Amino acid sequence: MRRGVAAALAAIAACVMFAPALDAYLKLGTTINGRVLSLHWTQLPIRYFVTDRSVAEVTSQQLQQTIATAFSTWAAVPGVSLSSQFAGFTQVGPLDNNNLTVLGFENRPQLDRVLGSTSFTVDVITGDIVESDIFFNSAFAWSAAAGGETGRFDIGSIALHEIGHLHGMGHSALGETQLIAGGRRVIAKEAVMFPIAFAAGTVADRTLRADDIAGIEDIYGTSAFRQSSGSIGGHVTKNGSGVQGAHVIAFNPKTGKLVAGFTLSADGAFTIAALDPGFYVVRVEPLDDADVTSFFPGSFNVDLSFQPAFYDKVVVVPRGGTASGVELKVVPK
Amino acid sequence: MIRACVLALLCLLWAATPAFAQRHYIPSDQPTFGTLEVDVGGVWTGGASVGTVPADLTNNPGSGSGSFVLFETQTRVGSAPAFDGALDLFLSRHLSVEGGVQISRPALTVRNAKDAESAPDVTARSSLTQYLITGSLVYHLGGGAAGRLQPFLSGGAGYLRQVLEGGGLIDTGNEVHVAGGVRYWFNRSQRLGLRADARVSLQSGGVAFDNKRHTIPEGGAALAWRF
């Protein structure tokens, strides 16, 4: 079994990173026997090792403390059942396939736009996670300073993002960007799980936002949490046909929280889960503030050709239930 | 001749005055301690803006502080007609305590505007079922002896309960109010009459989220039955 898993590692890693689970928040998923399973840890605590490898300004001990803090930040989200355990330092690199979950620095200068990456090895029969590794690209300048350091990326912020992936979360699209030479620059965002980092020197991404919190609650929420929270479900259509890959945002004016999801099927169906009960406004926009491949596999047909729009009804999310029938009709650009 | 006519008219008026006073409405059954009055009618309640908030994203600290406004929302509870009922217990000729209930279904609207990506402005709508349960102290001017028209002043506080449409979610708040109005009795027994009043209700909580008291004007009329 494990040999089979190991042999399939390369393919699975790619597949796992991009297959969206057909559910609420964009979750990492994998297809097994024709079924899309969302990736999540069934065995807790998550035992992880840290590569005993330092870089300038960040020792392996500092990295380990930063990683522990990031795990704790996710585990501290109300209503989730999550735990982790530092198993020790290791000489093994984070990209080795050894059934161990390893996080550490790795020098990948050729990946000149990748600060960090998370990969999985999954049991192809059960869908269970066998291991998940995170590498932080030591080709960049890093900092573990409490307030950040000018010109250096904050390891705490990037660790929080990557450990979100390790828990099974996909990317959030709650952000605004502008195209610049060689890529995109973030203007603003409201999710640690947005695929593009803030500029070097800032520590703003050490704090989870409402969208991140909803995402982790959607995957690891306790039954008590699910009974006390609700969701919004509906469709996005254009000229009567479903819109796939649309970004749907729910905003609660009373709490100021923004939580988003995607239409993940050809009929334009979406669900936004783990919402506080209350009233919401719903807005839909095309997925045009990051590369589509940051969210979906290339084979996933994302419709970018429509205008942003608001839903014309206030949506009331019930406690423990779904506000369904939210039909958003958009017009072509 | 004209002078004689004016004089005669003045005399008539003078002579008529006592007779008019004798026809003045004298109630046969003024309220006393323990008198009850039931009022049932309708009221128009005004609307109020209950919060304006932006949907904010966090600006890239590398290019500035503050927030990026994705869009703005203005939430409002609309004006609506309401069922209005009250029970008065008289403590004296002038004073009564009153318990009241108002039931209405105002619209809950959220105006979405100033979208950063130019989504057209939309006012999203839903509705509330609103219950306002009040307690008031009422002062009856004239104490029931003033005639068919009896003015009154009142003040009190209340409990606000708003049920959001569809979700069964309940928001609660409170209010204080002052009111003034008149009762018009159909007959001298003061059993049946009309009550008309205007009220200013200062409400907080409920679906409102701006931590302010909202001034809600109200005006209504009711049938009054005293026993």
Coordinates of C-alpha atoms in Angstrom, one line a residue:
Chain A
M1 CA 0.0 0.0 0.0
R2 CA 2.6 2.5 1.1
R3 CA 4.8 1.5 -1.8
G4 CA 2.0 2.2 -4.2
V5 CA 1.6 5.5 -2.5
A6 CA 5.2 6.3 -2.8
A7 CA 5.3 5.4 -6.5
A8 CA 2.4 7.6 -7.2
L9 CA 3.8 10.5 -5.2
A10 CA 4.6 12.8 -8.0
A11 CA 1.3 12.5 -9.7
I12 CA -0.7 12.7 -6.5
A13 CA 1.1 15.7 -5.2
A14 CA 0.2 17.6 -8.4
C15 CA -3.3 16.3 -8.3
V16 CA -3.9 17.0 -4.7
M17 CA -2.7 20.5 -4.9
F18 CA -5.3 21.5 -7.3
A19 CA -8.4 19.3 -7.2
P20 CA -11.1 21.3 -5.6
A21 CA -13.4 19.4 -3.3
L22 CA -16.9 20.0 -4.4
D23 CA -18.1 21.5 -1.2
A24 CA -18.0 24.8 0.5
Y25 CA -14.7 26.7 1.1
L26 CA -12.1 25.9 -1.5
K27 CA -10.5 22.9 0.0
L28 CA -7.7 20.8 -1.3
G29 CA -9.0 17.5 -2.6
T30 CA -8.1 14.4 -4.4
T31 CA -10.0 12.1 -6.6
I32 CA -10.2 8.5 -5.5
N33 CA -12.4 6.0 -7.4
G34 CA -14.1 8.9 -9.2
R35 CA -15.0 10.6 -5.9
V36 CA -13.5 13.9 -4.9
L37 CA -12.4 13.7 -1.3
S38 CA -11.4 16.8 0.6
L39 CA -8.0 16.4 2.3
H40 CA -8.0 16.5 6.0
W41 CA -6.2 14.9 8.8
T42 CA -8.0 12.1 10.5
Q43 CA -5.2 11.2 12.9
L44 CA -4.5 13.9 15.5
P45 CA -2.3 15.4 16.7
I46 CA -0.4 16.1 13.5
R47 CA 3.2 15.0 14.2
Y48 CA 5.7 17.0 12.4
F49 CA 9.5 17.4 12.1
V50 CA 11.5 20.5 11.4
T51 CA 14.6 20.3 9.2
D52 CA 17.7 21.3 11.3
R53 CA 18.7 23.9 8.8
S54 CA 19.2 27.6 9.4
V55 CA 19.3 30.5 7.0
A56 CA 20.6 34.1 7.6
E57 CA 18.5 35.7 10.3
V58 CA 16.4 32.6 11.0
T59 CA 17.8 29.7 13.0
S60 CA 16.3 26.3 12.9
Q61 CA 15.1 26.8 16.5
Q62 CA 13.4 30.1 15.5
L63 CA 11.8 28.3 12.6
Q64 CA 10.6 25.6 14.9
Q65 CA 9.1 28.1 17.3
T66 CA 7.5 30.0 14.4
I67 CA 6.0 26.8 13.0
A68 CA 4.6 25.8 16.5
T69 CA 3.0 29.3 16.8
A70 CA 1.4 28.9 13.4
F71 CA 0.0 25.5 14.2
S72 CA -1.3 26.9 17.5
T73 CA -2.9 29.8 15.7
W74 CA -4.9 27.5 13.5
A75 CA -5.8 25.2 16.4
A76 CA -7.0 28.2 18.5
V77 CA -9.8 29.0 16.0
P78 CA -13.1 28.6 18.0
G79 CA -15.1 25.5 17.1
V80 CA -12.4 23.4 15.5
S81 CA -10.8 20.2 16.7
L82 CA -7.2 20.3 15.7
S83 CA -3.9 19.6 17.4
S84 CA -0.2 19.2 16.5
Q85 CA 3.0 17.9 18.0
F86 CA 6.6 18.8 17.3
A87 CA 8.3 15.4 16.9
G88 CA 11.9 16.8 16.8
F89 CA 14.5 18.2 14.5
T90 CA 15.7 16.1 11.6
Q91 CA 18.4 16.1 9.0
V92 CA 15.9 15.1 6.4
G93 CA 14.9 17.8 4.0
P94 CA 11.3 18.8 3.6
L95 CA 11.0 17.4 0.1
D96 CA 12.0 13.9 0.9
N97 CA 9.4 11.2 0.6
N98 CA 9.7 9.2 3.8
N99 CA 6.2 9.1 5.4
L100 CA 7.3 11.9 7.7
T101 CA 5.8 15.3 7.8
V102 CA 8.7 17.7 7.6
L103 CA 8.9 21.4 7.4
G104 CA 12.1 23.4 6.7
F105 CA 14.2 25.5 4.5
E106 CA 15.1 24.3 1.1
N107 CA 17.1 26.3 -1.5
R108 CA 15.1 26.5 -4.8
P109 CA 16.5 29.5 -6.6
Q110 CA 14.8 28.4 -9.8
L111 CA 11.4 29.0 -8.2
D112 CA 11.9 32.7 -8.1
R113 CA 8.2 33.5 -7.3
V114 CA 7.6 30.8 -4.8
L115 CA 8.2 31.6 -1.1
G116 CA 7.0 28.3 0.1
S117 CA 5.1 25.2 -1.0
T118 CA 3.1 22.4 0.6
S119 CA 2.9 18.9 -0.8
F120 CA 1.0 15.8 0.3
T121 CA 1.3 12.0 0.0
V122 CA -2.1 10.5 0.2
D123 CA -3.2 6.9 0.6
V124 CA -4.8 6.2 -2.7
I125 CA -7.3 3.8 -1.2
T126 CA -8.6 5.7 1.8
G127 CA -7.7 9.2 0.9
D128 CA -5.9 9.6 4.3
I129 CA -2.9 11.9 4.4
V130 CA 0.3 9.9 4.8
E131 CA 2.6 12.9 5.0
S132 CA 2.6 16.6 4.2
D133 CA 5.8 18.5 3.7
I134 CA 6.4 22.3 3.6
F135 CA 9.5 23.9 2.2
F136 CA 10.4 27.6 2.7
N137 CA 12.5 28.8 -0.2
S138 CA 15.8 29.9 1.3
A139 CA 16.6 31.7 -2.0
F140 CA 14.6 34.5 -0.4
A141 CA 15.7 36.6 2.6
W142 CA 13.7 35.7 5.7
S143 CA 13.1 37.2 9.1
A144 CA 11.6 35.9 12.4
A145 CA 11.8 39.3 14.1
A146 CA 8.7 40.2 16.1
G147 CA 8.0 43.3 14.0
G148 CA 9.4 42.1 10.7
E149 CA 12.5 43.4 9.0
T150 CA 12.7 45.6 5.9
G151 CA 13.4 43.7 2.8
R152 CA 12.9 40.3 4.4
F153 CA 9.8 38.1 4.2
D154 CA 8.2 37.2 7.5
I155 CA 8.6 33.5 8.2
G156 CA 5.6 33.6 10.6
S157 CA 3.3 34.9 7.9
I158 CA 4.3 32.4 5.3
A159 CA 4.3 29.5 7.8
L160 CA 0.7 30.4 8.7
H161 CA -0.3 30.3 5.1
E162 CA 1.5 27.0 4.3
I163 CA 0.2 25.3 7.4
G164 CA -3.3 26.4 6.3
H165 CA -2.6 24.3 3.1
L166 CA -1.2 21.5 5.3
H167 CA -4.5 21.4 7.0
G168 CA -6.3 21.0 3.6
M169 CA -7.2 24.5 2.8
G170 CA -7.0 25.9 -0.7
H171 CA -6.4 29.5 -1.7
S172 CA -8.7 32.3 -1.0
A173 CA -9.5 34.9 -3.6
L174 CA -10.3 37.7 -1.2
G175 CA -7.9 40.2 -2.5
E176 CA -7.2 42.9 -5.0
T177 CA -4.1 43.0 -7.1
Q178 CA -2.6 44.9 -10.0
L179 CA -0.5 43.6 -12.8
I180 CA 3.1 44.7 -12.7
A181 CA 6.2 43.6 -14.7
G182 CA 6.9 40.0 -13.9
G183 CA 3.7 39.3 -11.9
R184 CA 1.1 40.8 -9.7
R185 CA 1.3 43.1 -6.7
V186 CA -1.2 42.9 -3.9
I187 CA -3.2 46.1 -3.3
A188 CA -5.2 44.7 -0.4
K189 CA -6.4 41.3 0.8
E190 CA -8.5 39.9 3.6
A191 CA -7.2 36.3 3.9
V192 CA -4.0 34.8 5.0
M193 CA -4.8 32.1 2.4
F194 CA -4.7 34.6 -0.5
P195 CA -2.0 33.2 -2.9
I196 CA 0.1 36.3 -3.1
A197 CA 2.0 37.5 -0.1
F198 CA 2.2 41.1 1.2
A199 CA 5.4 42.9 0.5
A200 CA 8.6 41.9 2.3
G201 CA 9.0 43.5 5.8
T202 CA 5.4 43.2 6.9
V203 CA 3.9 40.9 9.5
A204 CA 0.2 41.6 8.7
D205 CA -0.4 38.0 7.6
R206 CA 0.3 36.6 11.1
T207 CA -3.4 37.2 11.9
L208 CA -6.1 35.0 10.6
R209 CA -9.1 36.7 9.0
A210 CA -12.7 35.8 8.9
D211 CA -12.3 33.9 5.6
D212 CA -9.4 31.8 6.9
I213 CA -11.3 31.1 10.1
A214 CA -14.4 30.0 8.1
G215 CA -12.2 27.8 6.0
I216 CA -10.6 25.9 8.8
E217 CA -14.0 25.6 10.6
D218 CA -15.5 24.2 7.5
I219 CA -12.9 21.4 7.5
Y220 CA -12.4 20.7 11.2
G221 CA -15.5 22.2 12.8
T222 CA -16.9 20.3 15.7
S223 CA -20.5 19.1 15.6
A224 CA -21.4 21.7 18.1
F225 CA -19.9 24.4 15.8
R226 CA -21.9 23.0 12.8
Q227 CA -25.1 23.2 14.8
S228 CA -24.4 26.8 15.7
S229 CA -23.3 28.1 12.3
G230 CA -24.9 28.2 8.9
S231 CA -24.3 28.4 5.2
I232 CA -25.4 30.0 2.0
G233 CA -26.1 28.0 -1.1
G234 CA -27.2 28.9 -4.6
H235 CA -26.1 29.3 -8.2
V236 CA -24.4 31.8 -10.4
T237 CA -25.8 31.9 -14.0
K238 CA -25.2 33.9 -17.1
N239 CA -27.7 33.8 -19.9
G240 CA -29.3 30.8 -18.2
S241 CA -26.1 28.7 -18.0
G242 CA -24.0 28.0 -15.0
V243 CA -20.9 30.0 -14.4
Q244 CA -18.0 27.9 -13.2
G245 CA -15.2 29.3 -11.0
A246 CA -17.0 32.5 -10.0
H247 CA -15.9 34.0 -6.7
V248 CA -18.9 34.5 -4.4
I249 CA -18.5 36.8 -1.4
A250 CA -20.8 36.9 1.7
F251 CA -20.6 40.0 3.8
N252 CA -22.2 40.4 7.2
P253 CA -22.8 44.1 7.8
K254 CA -23.3 43.5 11.5
T255 CA -19.9 41.8 12.1
G256 CA -18.0 43.2 9.1
K257 CA -16.8 39.7 8.2
L258 CA -16.1 38.7 4.7
V259 CA -16.2 35.1 3.8
A260 CA -16.0 33.7 0.2
G261 CA -16.3 30.6 -1.9
F262 CA -16.5 29.5 -5.5
T263 CA -18.9 28.0 -7.9
L264 CA -17.3 24.6 -8.4
S265 CA -19.6 22.9 -10.9
A266 CA -20.8 23.4 -14.4
D267 CA -24.3 24.5 -13.1
G268 CA -22.7 27.3 -11.2
A269 CA -23.5 25.9 -7.8
F270 CA -21.8 27.3 -4.7
T271 CA -21.9 26.9 -1.0
I272 CA -20.3 29.2 1.6
A273 CA -20.2 27.5 4.9
A274 CA -19.1 28.1 8.5
L275 CA -21.0 31.4 8.6
D276 CA -22.2 33.2 11.8
P277 CA -26.0 33.2 11.8
G278 CA -27.2 36.6 10.7
F279 CA -28.0 38.6 7.6
Y280 CA -25.7 38.9 4.7
V281 CA -25.2 40.6 1.4
V282 CA -23.9 38.5 -1.4
R283 CA -21.6 39.6 -4.2
V284 CA -20.1 37.7 -7.1
E285 CA -17.1 38.6 -9.2
P286 CA -14.8 36.9 -11.7
L287 CA -11.7 35.3 -10.5
D288 CA -9.4 37.9 -11.9
D289 CA -7.1 39.0 -9.1
A290 CA -4.6 36.1 -9.2
D291 CA -3.6 33.4 -11.7
V292 CA -6.5 31.0 -12.1
T293 CA -4.1 28.1 -11.7
S294 CA -3.5 29.2 -8.1
F295 CA -7.0 28.0 -7.4
F296 CA -7.9 25.4 -9.9
P297 CA -6.3 22.8 -12.2
G298 CA -5.8 23.9 -15.8
S299 CA -8.6 21.6 -16.9
F300 CA -11.1 23.4 -14.8
N301 CA -13.0 25.8 -17.0
V302 CA -13.2 29.1 -15.2
D303 CA -15.5 31.8 -16.7
L304 CA -13.9 35.2 -16.3
S305 CA -16.2 37.1 -18.7
F306 CA -18.9 38.6 -16.6
Q307 CA -19.5 41.7 -14.6
P308 CA -19.4 41.8 -10.8
A309 CA -22.9 41.9 -9.3
F310 CA -24.8 42.0 -6.0
Y311 CA -27.6 39.7 -5.1
D312 CA -30.9 41.7 -4.8
K313 CA -32.1 40.1 -1.5
V314 CA -30.7 40.2 2.0
V315 CA -29.8 36.6 2.8
V316 CA -30.6 35.4 6.3
V317 CA -28.3 32.6 7.4
P318 CA -30.0 30.3 10.0
R319 CA -28.4 28.6 12.9
G320 CA -27.5 25.1 11.9
G321 CA -29.0 25.4 8.4
T322 CA -28.5 26.7 4.9
A323 CA -30.0 29.7 3.3
S324 CA -30.5 28.1 -0.1
G325 CA -31.9 29.4 -3.4
V326 CA -29.5 32.3 -3.8
E327 CA -29.7 32.7 -7.5
L328 CA -27.2 35.3 -8.8
K329 CA -27.7 36.3 -12.4
V330 CA -24.7 38.0 -14.0
V331 CA -24.3 39.7 -17.3
P332 CA -21.4 39.3 -19.8
K333 CA -18.6 41.8 -19.8
Chain B
M1 CA -80.8 100.8 14.8
I2 CA -77.5 99.1 14.3
R3 CA -76.4 100.1 17.8
A4 CA -79.6 98.6 19.2
C5 CA -78.9 95.3 17.3
V6 CA -75.3 95.0 18.6
L7 CA -76.5 95.6 22.1
A8 CA -79.2 93.0 21.8
L9 CA -76.6 90.5 20.4
L10 CA -74.2 91.2 23.3
C11 CA -77.1 90.7 25.7
L12 CA -77.9 87.4 24.0
L13 CA -74.4 86.2 24.2
W14 CA -74.1 87.2 27.8
A15 CA -77.4 85.5 28.5
A16 CA -76.3 82.5 26.5
T17 CA -73.1 81.8 28.3
P18 CA -74.5 80.1 31.4
A19 CA -76.7 78.0 29.2
F20 CA -73.6 76.9 27.2
A21 CA -71.8 76.1 30.5
Q22 CA -74.7 74.0 31.5
R23 CA -74.4 71.9 28.3
H24 CA -70.7 71.3 28.9
Y25 CA -69.9 67.6 28.8
I26 CA -69.9 66.1 32.3
P27 CA -68.9 62.5 32.4
S28 CA -70.9 60.2 34.5
D29 CA -68.2 57.7 35.2
Q30 CA -64.7 59.2 35.6
P31 CA -61.9 56.8 36.0
T32 CA -60.9 55.8 39.5
F33 CA -58.3 53.4 40.9
G34 CA -58.7 50.1 39.2
T35 CA -60.5 51.3 36.0
L36 CA -59.2 49.5 33.0
E37 CA -59.0 50.6 29.4
V38 CA -58.2 48.6 26.3
D39 CA -56.9 50.3 23.2
V40 CA -56.7 48.4 19.9
G41 CA -55.7 50.1 16.7
G42 CA -52.9 50.8 14.2
V43 CA -49.8 52.8 14.2
W44 CA -47.4 54.0 11.5
T45 CA -43.8 53.5 12.6
G46 CA -41.0 55.4 10.9
G47 CA -37.8 53.9 9.6
A48 CA -34.2 54.4 10.5
S49 CA -30.7 53.8 9.2
V50 CA -29.2 51.3 11.5
G51 CA -25.6 51.1 10.3
T52 CA -23.3 52.0 7.5
V53 CA -20.2 49.9 7.1
P54 CA -17.7 49.2 4.4
A55 CA -16.6 45.7 3.3
D56 CA -12.9 46.3 4.0
L57 CA -9.8 44.5 2.8
T58 CA -6.5 45.1 4.6
N59 CA -4.2 47.3 2.6
N60 CA -0.8 46.1 1.7
P61 CA 1.3 47.6 4.4
G62 CA 4.1 48.0 1.9
S63 CA 2.0 50.7 0.1
G64 CA 0.0 52.3 2.8
S65 CA -2.0 51.9 5.9
G66 CA -5.7 51.6 6.4
S67 CA -8.3 49.7 4.5
F68 CA -9.3 49.1 0.9
V69 CA -13.1 49.5 0.6
L70 CA -14.4 46.7 -1.6
F71 CA -17.9 48.2 -1.3
E72 CA -20.1 50.0 1.2
T73 CA -23.3 48.9 2.8
Q74 CA -26.0 51.0 4.4
T75 CA -28.5 49.0 6.4
R76 CA -32.0 50.4 7.1
V77 CA -35.2 49.3 8.8
G78 CA -38.0 50.7 6.9
S79 CA -41.2 52.4 8.0
A80 CA -44.3 50.2 8.3
P81 CA -47.8 50.0 9.6
A82 CA -48.2 48.1 12.9
F83 CA -50.9 46.6 15.0
D84 CA -51.0 48.4 18.3
G85 CA -52.7 47.3 21.5
A86 CA -52.5 48.6 25.0
L87 CA -54.0 48.0 28.4
D88 CA -54.3 50.8 30.9
L89 CA -54.8 50.4 34.6
F90 CA -55.8 53.6 36.3
L91 CA -54.1 54.4 39.6
S92 CA -56.1 57.6 40.0
R93 CA -58.2 60.0 37.9
H94 CA -55.1 61.4 36.4
L95 CA -52.6 58.6 36.3
S96 CA -52.5 55.2 34.7
V97 CA -49.9 52.5 33.9
E98 CA -50.0 51.1 30.5
G99 CA -48.7 47.9 28.9
G100 CA -48.5 47.9 25.2
V101 CA -47.6 45.7 22.3
Q102 CA -46.8 46.6 18.7
I103 CA -46.4 44.1 15.9
S104 CA -45.1 45.2 12.5
R105 CA -43.3 43.8 9.5
P106 CA -40.8 46.5 8.3
A107 CA -38.5 46.0 5.4
L108 CA -34.8 45.3 6.1
T109 CA -32.8 46.8 3.3
V110 CA -29.1 46.9 2.7
R111 CA -27.9 49.3 0.0
N112 CA -24.6 48.1 -1.6
A113 CA -22.7 50.9 -3.3
K114 CA -19.3 52.3 -4.2
D115 CA -18.1 49.0 -5.5
A116 CA -14.4 48.9 -6.2
E117 CA -15.0 46.9 -9.4
S118 CA -18.0 48.9 -10.5
A119 CA -20.7 46.4 -9.7
P120 CA -24.0 48.3 -10.1
D121 CA -25.5 49.6 -6.9
V122 CA -28.2 47.4 -5.5
T123 CA -30.5 47.7 -2.6
A124 CA -31.0 44.2 -1.2
R125 CA -34.2 43.5 0.6
S126 CA -35.7 41.3 3.2
S127 CA -38.2 41.8 6.0
L128 CA -38.5 41.6 9.8
T129 CA -41.3 40.7 12.1
Q130 CA -40.9 43.2 14.9
Y131 CA -42.4 43.1 18.3
L132 CA -42.2 46.0 20.7
I133 CA -43.5 45.4 24.2
T134 CA -43.7 48.6 26.3
G135 CA -44.6 49.8 29.7
S136 CA -45.6 53.5 30.2
L137 CA -46.8 55.9 32.8
V138 CA -49.7 58.0 31.5
Y139 CA -50.8 61.3 32.8
H140 CA -54.4 62.2 31.8
L141 CA -54.8 66.0 31.7
G142 CA -58.1 67.0 33.2
G143 CA -58.5 63.7 34.8
G144 CA -61.5 62.7 32.8
A145 CA -63.5 65.8 33.6
A146 CA -62.2 68.0 30.7
G147 CA -64.8 66.9 28.2
R148 CA -65.1 64.6 25.3
L149 CA -61.5 65.4 24.3
Q150 CA -59.0 64.3 26.9
P151 CA -55.4 64.9 26.2
F152 CA -52.7 62.8 27.8
L153 CA -48.9 62.5 28.0
S154 CA -46.9 59.4 28.6
G155 CA -43.4 58.1 28.8
G156 CA -41.9 54.7 29.3
A157 CA -39.6 52.0 28.1
G158 CA -39.8 48.8 26.0
Y159 CA -38.3 45.6 24.8
L160 CA -37.6 45.2 21.1
R161 CA -37.7 41.8 19.5
Q162 CA -36.9 41.5 15.8
V163 CA -37.2 38.2 13.9
L164 CA -35.3 38.0 10.6
E165 CA -37.3 36.6 7.7
G166 CA -36.6 33.0 6.8
G167 CA -33.8 32.3 9.2
G168 CA -35.9 32.5 12.4
L169 CA -33.1 34.5 13.9
I170 CA -33.9 36.8 16.7
D171 CA -32.3 40.1 17.6
T172 CA -33.3 41.9 20.7
G173 CA -33.0 45.5 21.8
N174 CA -34.6 48.1 24.0
E175 CA -36.4 51.5 23.6
V176 CA -37.5 54.5 25.6
H177 CA -40.4 56.7 24.4
V178 CA -42.4 59.7 25.1
A179 CA -45.9 60.3 23.7
G180 CA -48.8 62.6 23.7
G181 CA -52.3 62.4 22.3
V182 CA -56.0 62.7 23.0
R183 CA -58.9 60.5 23.6
Y184 CA -62.3 61.4 22.2
W185 CA -65.2 59.8 23.9
F186 CA -68.3 59.0 22.0
N187 CA -70.7 59.5 25.0
R188 CA -70.7 60.8 28.5
S189 CA -70.2 57.5 30.0
Q190 CA -66.6 57.4 28.7
R191 CA -66.9 53.8 27.8
L192 CA -66.0 53.9 24.1
G193 CA -63.9 56.4 22.3
L194 CA -61.0 57.0 19.9
R195 CA -57.5 57.5 20.9
A196 CA -54.9 59.3 18.7
D197 CA -51.3 59.7 19.7
A198 CA -47.9 60.6 18.4
R199 CA -44.8 59.0 19.9
V200 CA -41.1 59.3 19.6
S201 CA -39.3 56.0 20.3
L202 CA -35.6 55.9 20.8
Q203 CA -34.5 52.3 19.9
S204 CA -31.2 50.6 20.3
G205 CA -30.0 47.0 19.6
G206 CA -32.0 44.6 17.5
V207 CA -30.6 44.4 14.0
A208 CA -28.9 47.7 14.5
F209 CA -25.2 47.6 14.8
D210 CA -24.1 51.2 15.0
N211 CA -24.4 51.4 18.8
K212 CA -26.7 54.4 18.6
R213 CA -30.2 55.1 19.7
H214 CA -32.4 55.6 16.6
T215 CA -35.2 58.1 16.7
I216 CA -38.4 56.5 15.4
P217 CA -41.4 58.7 15.0
E218 CA -44.8 57.0 15.3
G219 CA -48.3 58.1 15.0
G220 CA -51.5 56.0 15.4
A221 CA -55.1 55.8 16.3
A222 CA -57.1 53.2 18.3
L223 CA -60.5 52.3 19.6
A224 CA -60.5 52.8 23.3
W225 CA -62.8 50.8 25.6
R226 CA -62.9 51.6 29.3
F227 CA -64.5 49.4 31.9

